[in-house]
Amino acid sequence: MAEATAAIHGEHEETSTGLNNRKLLMWAFLGSDCMFFASLIATYVVYQGKSLKGPFPEDVFSIPITSVSTFVLLMSSMSMVLAYAALRQGSVKSFRIWIFSTAILGMTFLGFQVFEFRDFVHEGLTLKTNLFGTTFFTLTGFHGAHVTLGVIWLLSLGFHSFKGGITPDNHLDVDLAALYWHFVDVVWIIIFTVVYLFGVFPGIN
Amino acid sequence: MSTTSSRSKIYLGVLLLLSSFALLTGCTPDDPQSTFDTVGPVSRSQLSLFYWIFWAAVVVFVVVGAALLYTTLRFRRKPSDAMPAQTHGHTAMEIGWTIVPALILAVVAVPTVLTIFDNANSPEPGALTVEAVGHQWWFEFKYPHPTDPEEQVVTANELHIPVGEVVNVELVSRDVIHSFWIPKIAGKVDMVPNSANTIWIQSNEAGEFFGQCAEFCGEAHALMRFRVIAEPREEYDAWLLAQAEPAADSIEPLAAEGQALFEGNAAGCWACHTISGSAKSRGSVGPNLTHVASRGLIAAGIIENDQAGLRTWLTDPCEAKPGNVMCTGAAVYNNPDKSLDEKQISALVAYLLSLD
Amino acid sequence: MTTISLPIPKRPVHPTGVWSWITTVDHKRIGILYGVTAFIMFMTGGLEAMYIRAQLARPGQDLVSPEVYNQLFTMHGTTMIFLAIMPMGAAFFNYMIPLQIGARDVAFPRLNAFSYWTFLFGALMLNLSWVLGGAPNAGWFGYAPLTSSAFNPGDGIDFWILSLQILGIASLAAAFNFVVTIINMRAPGMLLMRMPLFTWMTLITSFLLILAFPVITVALIQLMFDRQFGSNFFLPAAGASPVLWQHLFWIFGHPEVYILILPAMGIVSEIIPTFSKKPIFGYPVVVLSGLVIAFMGWMVWSHHMFTVGLGPVANSVFALTTMAIAVPTGVKIFNWIATMWRGSIDFKTAMLFAVGFIWLFIIGGLSGVMHSSAASDAQQQDTYFIVAHLHYVLFGGSIMALLAGIYYWFPKFTGRLMNETLGKINFWLVFISMNITFFPMHFTGLNGMPRRIYTYDSGMGWDLWNAVSSAGAFMLGAGILLFLYNAITSARSGEVASADPWDGRTLEWTISSPPPEYNFEQIPTVQGRDPFWAQKYEGVAMVPVAGGSGENGGHSIHLPQPSYWPFVASIGIFIGGFGVLYINAASWIGVAVAVIGALITMIAVYAWSLEPVNDPDDGAAH
C-alpha cells in the first residue's frame, strides 16, 4: 500500500527521469522566482541614475555594514548545508542545531535590513521619495519577504523535528527548504552587487 | 467522387479566392482617414511597403489555400478507401518549406528596414519644427514665432503646414500617452510623457486632412481629433503672422460683454485659457483661444466652429464630449447655481467668434 | 496529526454532492470544473462583445456611455484571454494529460485543485468590479500612466490588478504541476519524442507560463504600489518612463499569445492525424517548431511598441525577429496539410473545426506578417486592422481549436457523442459568421478607424463595414449558443460512445468513455509514437507494467484522497486580495483583511503540507 501511495507522490517510486516530483516542483518554482527577481532588478537598473532628486545611493549606503549582513546571510547558507548533511548522516540533534542556526542567521540578516531601512527613512529616503527609493525598497523588500518566509519554513522544520517529524528518511523536506534558502542567498548576492556595489561606483549615477 | 468533378471544384475554389481578392483589394477608398489615399512621401512609402507585403501574402494565401482546399477535397474518405500509407515525414520537403518562407520574408525584410530608417530620420532636420503637445483630450501646437525667436505661436487642434515641404514635429504629452496620426500624411508616432519623440511629415497636396488620436487615453479618446491644413507657403506665412498677433479688445457690444464674462468670475474661462493680448486670460489648462475663430472646428475636431456649434459646446460640454476637462473642471458646469444662462452664452459666443 | 480540538471538518473520504466537487482532487473532475467555468466566462466575454458591437453598429450611437464602453472592451479582452481561453486550455490539460501519458493523476492533485479554485476566485473578483464601483476601464493592457491613481482614481484598476495577480497564482500552480507531471509521470517507454503532440505543446506552454507570468506579476505589483503607496514606478513627474510598463507588460504579453495558441495547435495536431488515418507528418519538426516558437517568442515583444518611439534600430531588430517567427509557425501549417495528403479524411465536426482553424489561422498569420513590418505598421497599429488580426488568431485560431477539442474529446469526458448534424451546422454558422464579423475590420482599419473608440462619425466610410461586423457578431453569438445547446443535449441524451469512437491513435482511447476514476487499470508500456494505433494495426501490443497496482481489476489502486485545504487556501487568497485592494481606501481595515486572508492561506498550506496524499485510514479503494 505504501508503494502505491508513494507512486502517486513519486517519492520512492520510479519517475520517468529519476528525479523526485517535489524536487522538480521546487526547481520549476525557483525558475519562476528567478524571472520575478530579474524583473525587479531590471526595473532597478533601468532607473539607476535617473532620480530627479536625492537622496542617492552614495548618500545612504554603508558598504561596510551591508557587507556584514551579506556575510551573515552567506554563512546561513553554510549552516543550511551542514543541517542537511547532519540529517543525511543520521544525527537529528545536529540537524536541529544547524537548522536553528540558519534561522537565527536569517533573522540577523533581517534585523540588519530593518535597521538599515530605518536609517534610510531618517535620512529622507522612502518608497515615495524618488525613483531610487521606489525601486530600492521594492526590490530589497520583496527579497526580505522571501527571507522571512524562509525563516518561518526553517523554524517549522526545526520544531517539527522535536516531534520526530524529521528523520533521515524524509530528508527531502529539508532538501527542498535548502534549495529555496540557497536561491534566496544567491539573489541577495546579485542585489548586493548590482544595487550596493555598483551604486557607489563613481560615475554610475 | 470522380477526378474531373473534384478538379473542377478545385478550379472553382481557386477562382473564387482570386476574384474575391480582386474585388476586395479593388477598394482603395479616398475616405477622410484612408491610408490608401496618400498625399506625402511618408504615407506613400508606408503604403508601398504594405502593397509589397500584401501581394506576397496573397500569393502565399493562394498557394497554401489551394493546397489545403485540394487536399481536403481530393482525399475525402470514400468507403472503398484502403488504409493510407503511414508516411512519417519527408526531410527534404520539410527543409524546403522552411527555407522558402524564410526567403519570402527576407524579401519583405529588406524594404522594411530601409523604410523604417527613411521615415525615422528627417531628411531636413533644419526645416520648420512644430511642437505638438498631447493633452486629455486635445492637441496643442506650438510654432516658432515668425519674427521673435524667443517666442512661440500657440494654437490648438488645427495644424497648418506649408505644402510640399518637410515639417518636423516634436511630440510630447502633458498627461497620458496619446498618438499623433494623420493617415493620409504619415503613420502614427506616440506622444509619451517624458519621451522626446519626433516625426517628420510632408504633404504634397494642398487641402484639409483628418487626424485622430490613436492611443487609448481615457474617457474622451474617441473624440480627440485634429485637422491638418496644408497650404502654399505664402498662405502659410500669412496665417502664421496673423496667429502671432495678439487679440484686440472687443468693440462690438455683445462681444465686449462676452469678453468681460470670459475674464470675470461668473464664467471663469480666463483661468484655463490663454488669449494673448488679454492681461487676464493666461490659463494653460485648456487650448489657447487667441484666434479660435480662425479654426474650422472646436473641441478637438468634433464640432463645427459656428454659432450653433459654439452654443452647443458652451451650453453642455458634458453632453458633447463626456468626461472632458472643461465639463468636469469648470464650476459653471459642475455647480447648477453657477451655470450660464442663454444671454451669457450668446455673449461668450459673440466674443469667441470675434477672435479671428 | 492535528491535535487541536477545533471543530474543523474531518478529511473527506467518500464525499458526495457539492462537497465532493469542492474537495475533489481528481484531475478529470477538475478538468470539468475548469471547462464549465471557462465556458461561462467565454459567454460573459461574448456578451460584452455584443454590447460593443451593438454600440458600434451605427455611427454616433449612445447605447452605452463612453465610460461604460471603455469598461466593456477592457473586460472583454481581459475575460477572453484570462478567464476563457487560458482556462479552457487548462481544462484540456487537466483532463487529457494524464490519460495521454498513461498516468493515474497529475503529480500534485491538491495543487491542481488549488489552481482551479484560485482561478474561480480570480474570475469572481474581476467580475465583482462591475457592481463594486465599476469595472476596469484602461484596456486589457493597462498602459501607464492612464492606470495611475491620478488619471484613474476609482477602484476598477485595483480590481484588475488584484484579479490578475490571483489568476497568475492559479496559472503558475497549474504550470508547475504540468511540467512535473509530463516530465516525471510518463508511462514506461514513453520517451519525450514519443509523447502525443498535445502533451508536448502543454509542456512547452507550461514552461512559458512559468517564465512569463512573474514578469507581469512584477509590473502589476509596481502599478499597485504606485496606486496604493505612492511609489514612483510610472510617475512621469518623478522621471519615470511609462514605456517601462509597456516593456514589462509585453515581455509577458508576447509569450502569453503563444500560451494561447500552442495548446490550440496541439489539439489540431491530434485531430488531423486521427481523422486522416495517418500519423502527423514530420513529428520531430512539429515538436521543434513548437520549441522554436516558444524560444523566439521572447525576442519579439516590442513589435507591440513600434510607434512608441524606440528608434529605427530597435524597430528594425524587432521587425526582423517577428518575421523570423513566422517561419516555424508556417511550417506547422504545411505539416498539417501534408498529414492530410493521401490520407482518408473523415469530416466529423471535430475535423471541420480543425481544418477551419487552419484556414483562419493562415489569414491571421498573414496579417501578422503585415504588422511585423514596422514601417507599414505605423499605419496599422491601434486600428481595426489589428483587431482583425488578433481575432483571426485568437478566435479563428484558439477558439476554433478549443471547440474542435470539445467535439473530439467530448465522448471521452461524458461517454456520449455530440450530435453530428447539429455539429456541422454549428461549424458552418461559426465559420461563416466569424468571417463576416472580423474580415471587414481589415477594411475599416486600413481606412483609418482607430481602436477603442466608443463611437465614430458618419462620413468616414466606416458605416457599412461596422454594420456588417455587428450583424456577424450576433450570428456568431447564435452559433455559440447552438454549440452550447448541442453540448448540453448531447451530454444528456447523445449517442453512447465506445472507448474509441474515432479509431484513435493515442492512449486516452484505450480506456472507457468516461474513464474509471483510476484511469488505467494497468499502466501500459509504450514502444513508440501513437502506441494505440501501433497496437491495433501494427501488432505492437502494449504490455502492462509488471507488478503494477492494477492487477486486481483496479481494486488495489489507491488514489489521492479528496481534501478541502486547497479550497480553503484559495478562499484565503480571495479574502486577502480584497484586503489589499482596499488598503488605500480603507487603510487599517484593508490591511487587517489582507492579513486575515494571508493567515487563512498560510494555515491551509501548513495543514495541507502535513496531510498525507492518502489518508491511511481510508480503507479499501473505490
mmCIF file of C-alpha atoms in Angstrom, chain C residues 35-296:
data_model
loop_
_atom_site.group_PDB
_atom_site.id
_atom_site.type_symbol
_atom_site.label_atom_id
_atom_site.label_comp_id
_atom_site.label_asym_id
_atom_site.label_seq_id
_atom_site.Cartn_x
_atom_site.Cartn_y
_atom_site.Cartn_z
ATOM 1 C CA GLY C 35 -14.178 23.723 -18.666
ATOM 2 C CA VAL C 36 -17.611 24.685 -17.421
ATOM 3 C CA THR C 37 -16.357 27.805 -15.650
ATOM 4 C CA ALA C 38 -14.299 28.851 -18.656
ATOM 5 C CA PHE C 39 -17.257 28.429 -20.979
ATOM 6 C CA ILE C 40 -19.457 30.565 -18.737
ATOM 7 C CA MET C 41 -16.720 33.205 -18.763
ATOM 8 C CA PHE C 42 -16.482 32.876 -22.540
ATOM 9 C CA MET C 43 -20.139 33.706 -22.804
ATOM 10 C CA THR C 44 -19.706 36.623 -20.406
ATOM 11 C CA GLY C 45 -16.937 37.970 -22.618
ATOM 12 C CA GLY C 46 -19.170 37.334 -25.601
ATOM 13 C CA LEU C 47 -21.970 39.330 -24.022
ATOM 14 C CA GLU C 48 -19.536 42.196 -23.509
ATOM 15 C CA ALA C 49 -18.668 41.895 -27.196
ATOM 16 C CA MET C 50 -22.335 42.018 -28.150
ATOM 17 C CA TYR C 51 -22.689 45.322 -26.335
ATOM 18 C CA ILE C 52 -19.623 46.655 -28.075
ATOM 19 C CA ARG C 53 -20.872 45.610 -31.496
ATOM 20 C CA ALA C 54 -24.347 46.936 -30.789
ATOM 21 C CA GLN C 55 -22.861 50.312 -29.891
ATOM 22 C CA LEU C 56 -20.657 50.378 -32.994
ATOM 23 C CA ALA C 57 -23.275 49.065 -35.411
ATOM 24 C CA ARG C 58 -24.120 52.623 -36.422
ATOM 25 C CA PRO C 59 -22.284 55.924 -36.161
ATOM 26 C CA GLY C 60 -23.000 58.330 -33.340
ATOM 27 C CA GLN C 61 -24.922 55.967 -31.101
ATOM 28 C CA ASP C 62 -25.158 56.251 -27.352
ATOM 29 C CA LEU C 63 -26.432 52.874 -26.242
ATOM 30 C CA VAL C 64 -23.659 52.986 -23.680
ATOM 31 C CA SER C 65 -21.713 55.921 -22.315
ATOM 32 C CA PRO C 66 -18.029 56.221 -23.186
ATOM 33 C CA GLU C 67 -17.078 55.246 -19.648
ATOM 34 C CA VAL C 68 -19.131 52.043 -19.789
ATOM 35 C CA TYR C 69 -17.857 51.319 -23.296
ATOM 36 C CA ASN C 70 -14.284 51.587 -22.059
ATOM 37 C CA GLN C 71 -15.111 49.155 -19.276
ATOM 38 C CA LEU C 72 -16.733 46.808 -21.782
ATOM 39 C CA PHE C 73 -13.751 46.486 -24.068
ATOM 40 C CA THR C 74 -11.366 46.227 -21.132
ATOM 41 C CA MET C 75 -13.394 43.445 -19.592
ATOM 42 C CA HIS C 76 -13.970 41.745 -22.934
ATOM 43 C CA GLY C 77 -10.250 41.465 -23.598
ATOM 44 C CA THR C 78 -9.259 40.549 -20.054
ATOM 45 C CA THR C 79 -12.077 37.998 -19.776
ATOM 46 C CA MET C 80 -11.451 36.300 -23.084
ATOM 47 C CA ILE C 81 -7.718 35.948 -22.546
ATOM 48 C CA PHE C 82 -7.501 35.141 -18.841
ATOM 49 C CA LEU C 83 -10.898 33.729 -17.994
ATOM 50 C CA ALA C 84 -11.875 31.924 -21.187
ATOM 51 C CA ILE C 85 -9.063 30.796 -23.477
ATOM 52 C CA MET C 86 -6.418 30.053 -20.856
ATOM 53 C CA PRO C 87 -8.718 28.120 -18.518
ATOM 54 C CA MET C 88 -10.311 26.282 -21.423
ATOM 55 C CA GLY C 89 -6.803 25.155 -22.307
ATOM 56 C CA ALA C 90 -6.294 24.245 -18.663
ATOM 57 C CA ALA C 91 -9.470 22.158 -18.787
ATOM 58 C CA PHE C 92 -7.925 20.076 -21.539
ATOM 59 C CA PHE C 93 -4.527 19.908 -19.832
ATOM 60 C CA ASN C 94 -6.219 18.670 -16.722
ATOM 61 C CA TYR C 95 -8.431 16.053 -18.242
ATOM 62 C CA MET C 96 -6.226 14.784 -21.017
ATOM 63 C CA ILE C 97 -2.582 14.915 -19.982
ATOM 64 C CA PRO C 98 -2.629 12.023 -17.511
ATOM 65 C CA LEU C 99 -4.670 9.988 -19.990
ATOM 66 C CA GLN C 100 -2.278 10.746 -22.824
ATOM 67 C CA ILE C 101 0.846 9.868 -20.896
ATOM 68 C CA GLY C 102 -0.595 6.816 -19.161
ATOM 69 C CA ALA C 103 -0.741 8.194 -15.629
ATOM 70 C CA ARG C 104 -3.366 7.929 -12.939
ATOM 71 C CA ASP C 105 -3.386 11.576 -11.996
ATOM 72 C CA VAL C 106 -1.165 14.613 -12.074
ATOM 73 C CA ALA C 107 1.908 14.932 -9.893
ATOM 74 C CA PHE C 108 0.220 17.169 -7.321
ATOM 75 C CA PRO C 109 -3.525 16.584 -7.210
ATOM 76 C CA ARG C 110 -4.224 19.046 -4.403
ATOM 77 C CA LEU C 111 -2.138 21.736 -6.069
ATOM 78 C CA ASN C 112 -4.268 21.061 -9.122
ATOM 79 C CA ALA C 113 -7.482 21.639 -7.196
ATOM 80 C CA PHE C 114 -5.948 24.748 -5.672
ATOM 81 C CA SER C 115 -5.207 26.188 -9.086
ATOM 82 C CA TYR C 116 -8.837 25.721 -10.149
ATOM 83 C CA TRP C 117 -10.331 27.350 -7.059
ATOM 84 C CA THR C 118 -7.884 30.206 -7.245
ATOM 85 C CA PHE C 119 -8.867 30.734 -10.874
ATOM 86 C CA LEU C 120 -12.526 30.753 -9.921
ATOM 87 C CA PHE C 121 -11.968 33.331 -7.204
ATOM 88 C CA GLY C 122 -9.893 35.471 -9.520
ATOM 89 C CA ALA C 123 -12.671 35.384 -12.105
ATOM 90 C CA LEU C 124 -15.193 36.233 -9.428
ATOM 91 C CA MET C 125 -13.172 39.151 -8.136
ATOM 92 C CA LEU C 126 -12.739 40.629 -11.599
ATOM 93 C CA ASN C 127 -16.434 40.427 -12.358
ATOM 94 C CA LEU C 128 -17.458 41.782 -8.969
ATOM 95 C CA SER C 129 -15.908 45.046 -10.093
ATOM 96 C CA TRP C 130 -18.974 45.656 -12.276
ATOM 97 C CA VAL C 131 -21.053 46.104 -9.151
ATOM 98 C CA LEU C 132 -18.434 47.394 -6.743
ATOM 99 C CA GLY C 133 -17.644 50.755 -8.247
ATOM 100 C CA GLY C 134 -17.068 49.999 -11.882
ATOM 101 C CA ALA C 135 -15.051 47.614 -13.946
ATOM 102 C CA PRO C 136 -11.507 48.460 -15.030
ATOM 103 C CA ASN C 137 -11.529 50.813 -17.997
ATOM 104 C CA ALA C 138 -7.989 51.186 -19.304
ATOM 105 C CA GLY C 139 -7.807 48.286 -21.708
ATOM 106 C CA TRP C 140 -6.632 44.727 -21.086
ATOM 107 C CA PHE C 141 -3.058 46.033 -21.414
ATOM 108 C CA GLY C 142 -3.486 48.852 -18.885
ATOM 109 C CA TYR C 143 -0.909 51.343 -20.136
ATOM 110 C CA ALA C 144 0.666 53.683 -17.632
ATOM 111 C CA PRO C 145 0.156 56.460 -16.744
ATOM 112 C CA LEU C 146 -3.518 56.167 -17.660
ATOM 113 C CA THR C 147 -3.798 53.473 -14.967
ATOM 114 C CA SER C 148 -2.252 55.644 -12.270
ATOM 115 C CA SER C 149 -4.464 56.940 -9.497
ATOM 116 C CA ALA C 150 -4.053 60.470 -10.858
ATOM 117 C CA PHE C 151 -5.850 59.561 -14.048
ATOM 118 C CA ASN C 152 -7.884 56.627 -12.757
ATOM 119 C CA PRO C 153 -8.950 57.280 -9.199
ATOM 120 C CA GLY C 154 -11.690 54.644 -8.935
ATOM 121 C CA ASP C 155 -11.318 51.042 -7.819
ATOM 122 C CA GLY C 156 -11.655 49.437 -11.240
ATOM 123 C CA ILE C 157 -7.943 49.278 -11.954
ATOM 124 C CA ASP C 158 -7.278 47.885 -8.488
ATOM 125 C CA PHE C 159 -9.747 45.092 -9.201
ATOM 126 C CA TRP C 160 -7.919 44.463 -12.442
ATOM 127 C CA ILE C 161 -4.546 44.319 -10.743
ATOM 128 C CA LEU C 162 -5.544 42.041 -7.909
ATOM 129 C CA SER C 163 -7.621 39.701 -10.063
ATOM 130 C CA LEU C 164 -4.769 39.256 -12.492
ATOM 131 C CA GLN C 165 -2.391 38.527 -9.633
ATOM 132 C CA ILE C 166 -4.749 35.889 -8.279
ATOM 133 C CA LEU C 167 -5.212 34.416 -11.752
ATOM 134 C CA GLY C 168 -1.442 34.430 -12.099
ATOM 135 C CA ILE C 169 -1.081 32.319 -8.980
ATOM 136 C CA ALA C 170 -3.589 29.864 -10.433
ATOM 137 C CA SER C 171 -1.786 29.686 -13.755
ATOM 138 C CA LEU C 172 1.603 29.235 -12.144
ATOM 139 C CA ALA C 173 0.349 26.478 -9.855
ATOM 140 C CA ALA C 174 -1.085 24.664 -12.854
ATOM 141 C CA ALA C 175 2.071 25.161 -14.901
ATOM 142 C CA PHE C 176 4.299 23.752 -12.163
ATOM 143 C CA ASN C 177 2.020 20.769 -11.906
ATOM 144 C CA PHE C 178 2.033 20.004 -15.607
ATOM 145 C CA VAL C 179 5.767 20.405 -16.003
ATOM 146 C CA VAL C 180 6.396 17.864 -13.260
ATOM 147 C CA THR C 181 3.613 15.556 -14.440
ATOM 148 C CA ILE C 182 4.743 15.462 -18.035
ATOM 149 C CA ILE C 183 8.429 15.197 -17.259
ATOM 150 C CA ASN C 184 8.124 12.678 -14.470
ATOM 151 C CA MET C 185 4.994 10.583 -14.783
ATOM 152 C CA ARG C 186 5.003 9.186 -18.256
ATOM 153 C CA ALA C 187 4.230 5.522 -18.772
ATOM 154 C CA PRO C 188 7.298 3.341 -19.210
ATOM 155 C CA GLY C 189 8.667 3.596 -22.727
ATOM 156 C CA MET C 190 7.014 6.932 -23.423
ATOM 157 C CA LEU C 191 10.112 8.905 -24.253
ATOM 158 C CA LEU C 192 9.669 12.621 -24.777
ATOM 159 C CA MET C 193 9.785 12.120 -28.531
ATOM 160 C CA ARG C 194 7.006 9.575 -28.305
ATOM 161 C CA MET C 195 4.555 11.828 -26.464
ATOM 162 C CA PRO C 196 1.377 12.981 -28.182
ATOM 163 C CA LEU C 197 1.711 16.455 -29.637
ATOM 164 C CA PHE C 198 -0.947 17.901 -27.355
ATOM 165 C CA THR C 199 1.160 16.798 -24.407
ATOM 166 C CA TRP C 200 4.239 18.381 -25.983
ATOM 167 C CA MET C 201 2.504 21.676 -26.556
ATOM 168 C CA THR C 202 1.191 21.583 -22.989
ATOM 169 C CA LEU C 203 4.730 21.101 -21.700
ATOM 170 C CA ILE C 204 6.052 23.990 -23.752
ATOM 171 C CA THR C 205 3.117 26.200 -22.750
ATOM 172 C CA SER C 206 3.736 25.388 -19.091
ATOM 173 C CA PHE C 207 7.349 26.493 -19.362
ATOM 174 C CA LEU C 208 6.213 29.722 -20.995
ATOM 175 C CA LEU C 209 3.758 30.312 -18.164
ATOM 176 C CA ILE C 210 6.424 29.712 -15.524
ATOM 177 C CA LEU C 211 8.792 32.218 -17.081
ATOM 178 C CA ALA C 212 6.350 34.840 -18.378
ATOM 179 C CA PHE C 213 3.882 35.294 -15.547
ATOM 180 C CA PRO C 214 6.378 36.562 -12.989
ATOM 181 C CA VAL C 215 7.127 39.477 -15.289
ATOM 182 C CA ILE C 216 3.551 40.722 -15.329
ATOM 183 C CA THR C 217 3.362 39.941 -11.612
ATOM 184 C CA VAL C 218 6.151 42.445 -11.071
ATOM 185 C CA ALA C 219 4.577 45.002 -13.403
ATOM 186 C CA LEU C 220 1.267 44.719 -11.555
ATOM 187 C CA ILE C 221 2.988 44.945 -8.158
ATOM 188 C CA GLN C 222 4.718 48.089 -9.313
ATOM 189 C CA LEU C 223 1.480 49.614 -10.564
ATOM 190 C CA MET C 224 -0.273 48.658 -7.364
ATOM 191 C CA PHE C 225 2.474 50.233 -5.269
ATOM 192 C CA ASP C 226 2.121 53.417 -7.306
ATOM 193 C CA ARG C 227 -1.636 53.459 -6.754
ATOM 194 C CA GLN C 228 -1.751 52.303 -3.127
ATOM 195 C CA PHE C 229 1.501 53.536 -1.632
ATOM 196 C CA GLY C 230 2.511 56.484 -3.786
ATOM 197 C CA SER C 231 5.653 54.962 -5.275
ATOM 198 C CA ASN C 232 7.121 56.341 -8.485
ATOM 199 C CA PHE C 233 7.455 53.426 -10.876
ATOM 200 C CA PHE C 234 5.364 55.012 -13.612
ATOM 201 C CA LEU C 235 5.103 58.590 -12.439
ATOM 202 C CA PRO C 236 6.395 60.939 -15.137
ATOM 203 C CA ALA C 237 6.818 63.760 -12.610
ATOM 204 C CA ALA C 238 9.451 61.692 -10.791
ATOM 205 C CA GLY C 239 11.319 60.998 -14.009
ATOM 206 C CA ALA C 240 9.776 57.586 -14.581
ATOM 207 C CA SER C 241 9.103 56.186 -18.013
ATOM 208 C CA PRO C 242 5.660 54.904 -18.952
ATOM 209 C CA VAL C 243 7.450 52.832 -21.549
ATOM 210 C CA LEU C 244 8.826 50.631 -18.760
ATOM 211 C CA TRP C 245 5.286 49.391 -18.138
ATOM 212 C CA GLN C 246 4.982 48.538 -21.799
ATOM 213 C CA HIS C 247 8.236 46.627 -21.848
ATOM 214 C CA LEU C 248 7.344 44.585 -18.767
ATOM 215 C CA PHE C 249 3.798 44.008 -19.954
ATOM 216 C CA TRP C 250 4.789 42.864 -23.416
ATOM 217 C CA ILE C 251 7.727 40.746 -22.274
ATOM 218 C CA PHE C 252 4.926 38.830 -20.582
ATOM 219 C CA GLY C 253 2.351 39.626 -23.242
ATOM 220 C CA HIS C 254 4.025 38.176 -26.226
ATOM 221 C CA PRO C 255 4.850 34.781 -24.728
ATOM 222 C CA GLU C 256 1.257 34.965 -23.478
ATOM 223 C CA VAL C 257 -0.094 34.854 -27.001
ATOM 224 C CA TYR C 258 1.925 31.712 -27.606
ATOM 225 C CA ILE C 259 0.473 30.364 -24.378
ATOM 226 C CA LEU C 260 -2.897 30.980 -26.025
ATOM 227 C CA ILE C 261 -2.109 29.373 -29.363
ATOM 228 C CA LEU C 262 0.254 26.461 -28.689
ATOM 229 C CA PRO C 263 -2.332 24.308 -26.886
ATOM 230 C CA ALA C 264 -4.708 25.005 -29.756
ATOM 231 C CA MET C 265 -2.076 23.853 -32.211
ATOM 232 C CA GLY C 266 -1.564 20.785 -30.046
ATOM 233 C CA ILE C 267 -5.247 19.925 -30.242
ATOM 234 C CA VAL C 268 -5.270 20.346 -34.010
ATOM 235 C CA SER C 269 -2.172 18.162 -34.227
ATOM 236 C CA GLU C 270 -4.137 15.366 -32.552
ATOM 237 C CA ILE C 271 -7.329 15.710 -34.536
ATOM 238 C CA ILE C 272 -5.910 15.892 -38.025
ATOM 239 C CA PRO C 273 -3.954 12.623 -37.861
ATOM 240 C CA THR C 274 -6.870 10.810 -36.268
ATOM 241 C CA PHE C 275 -9.375 11.838 -38.912
ATOM 242 C CA SER C 276 -6.920 11.385 -41.770
ATOM 243 C CA LYS C 277 -5.898 7.946 -40.603
ATOM 244 C CA LYS C 278 -2.257 8.954 -40.913
ATOM 245 C CA PRO C 279 0.362 9.917 -38.392
ATOM 246 C CA ILE C 280 1.335 13.561 -38.120
ATOM 247 C CA PHE C 281 3.728 14.422 -40.938
ATOM 248 C CA GLY C 282 7.140 15.318 -39.570
ATOM 249 C CA TYR C 283 6.568 14.815 -35.849
ATOM 250 C CA PRO C 284 10.091 15.910 -34.831
ATOM 251 C CA VAL C 285 9.793 19.113 -36.829
ATOM 252 C CA VAL C 286 6.377 19.872 -35.378
ATOM 253 C CA VAL C 287 7.852 19.466 -31.896
ATOM 254 C CA LEU C 288 10.891 21.522 -32.832
ATOM 255 C CA SER C 289 8.756 24.280 -34.326
ATOM 256 C CA GLY C 290 6.840 24.494 -31.048
ATOM 257 C CA LEU C 291 10.098 24.804 -29.139
ATOM 258 C CA VAL C 292 11.465 27.382 -31.567
ATOM 259 C CA ILE C 293 8.259 29.430 -31.394
ATOM 260 C CA ALA C 294 8.406 29.366 -27.601
ATOM 261 C CA PHE C 295 12.052 30.392 -27.579
ATOM 262 C CA MET C 296 11.792 33.071 -30.222
#
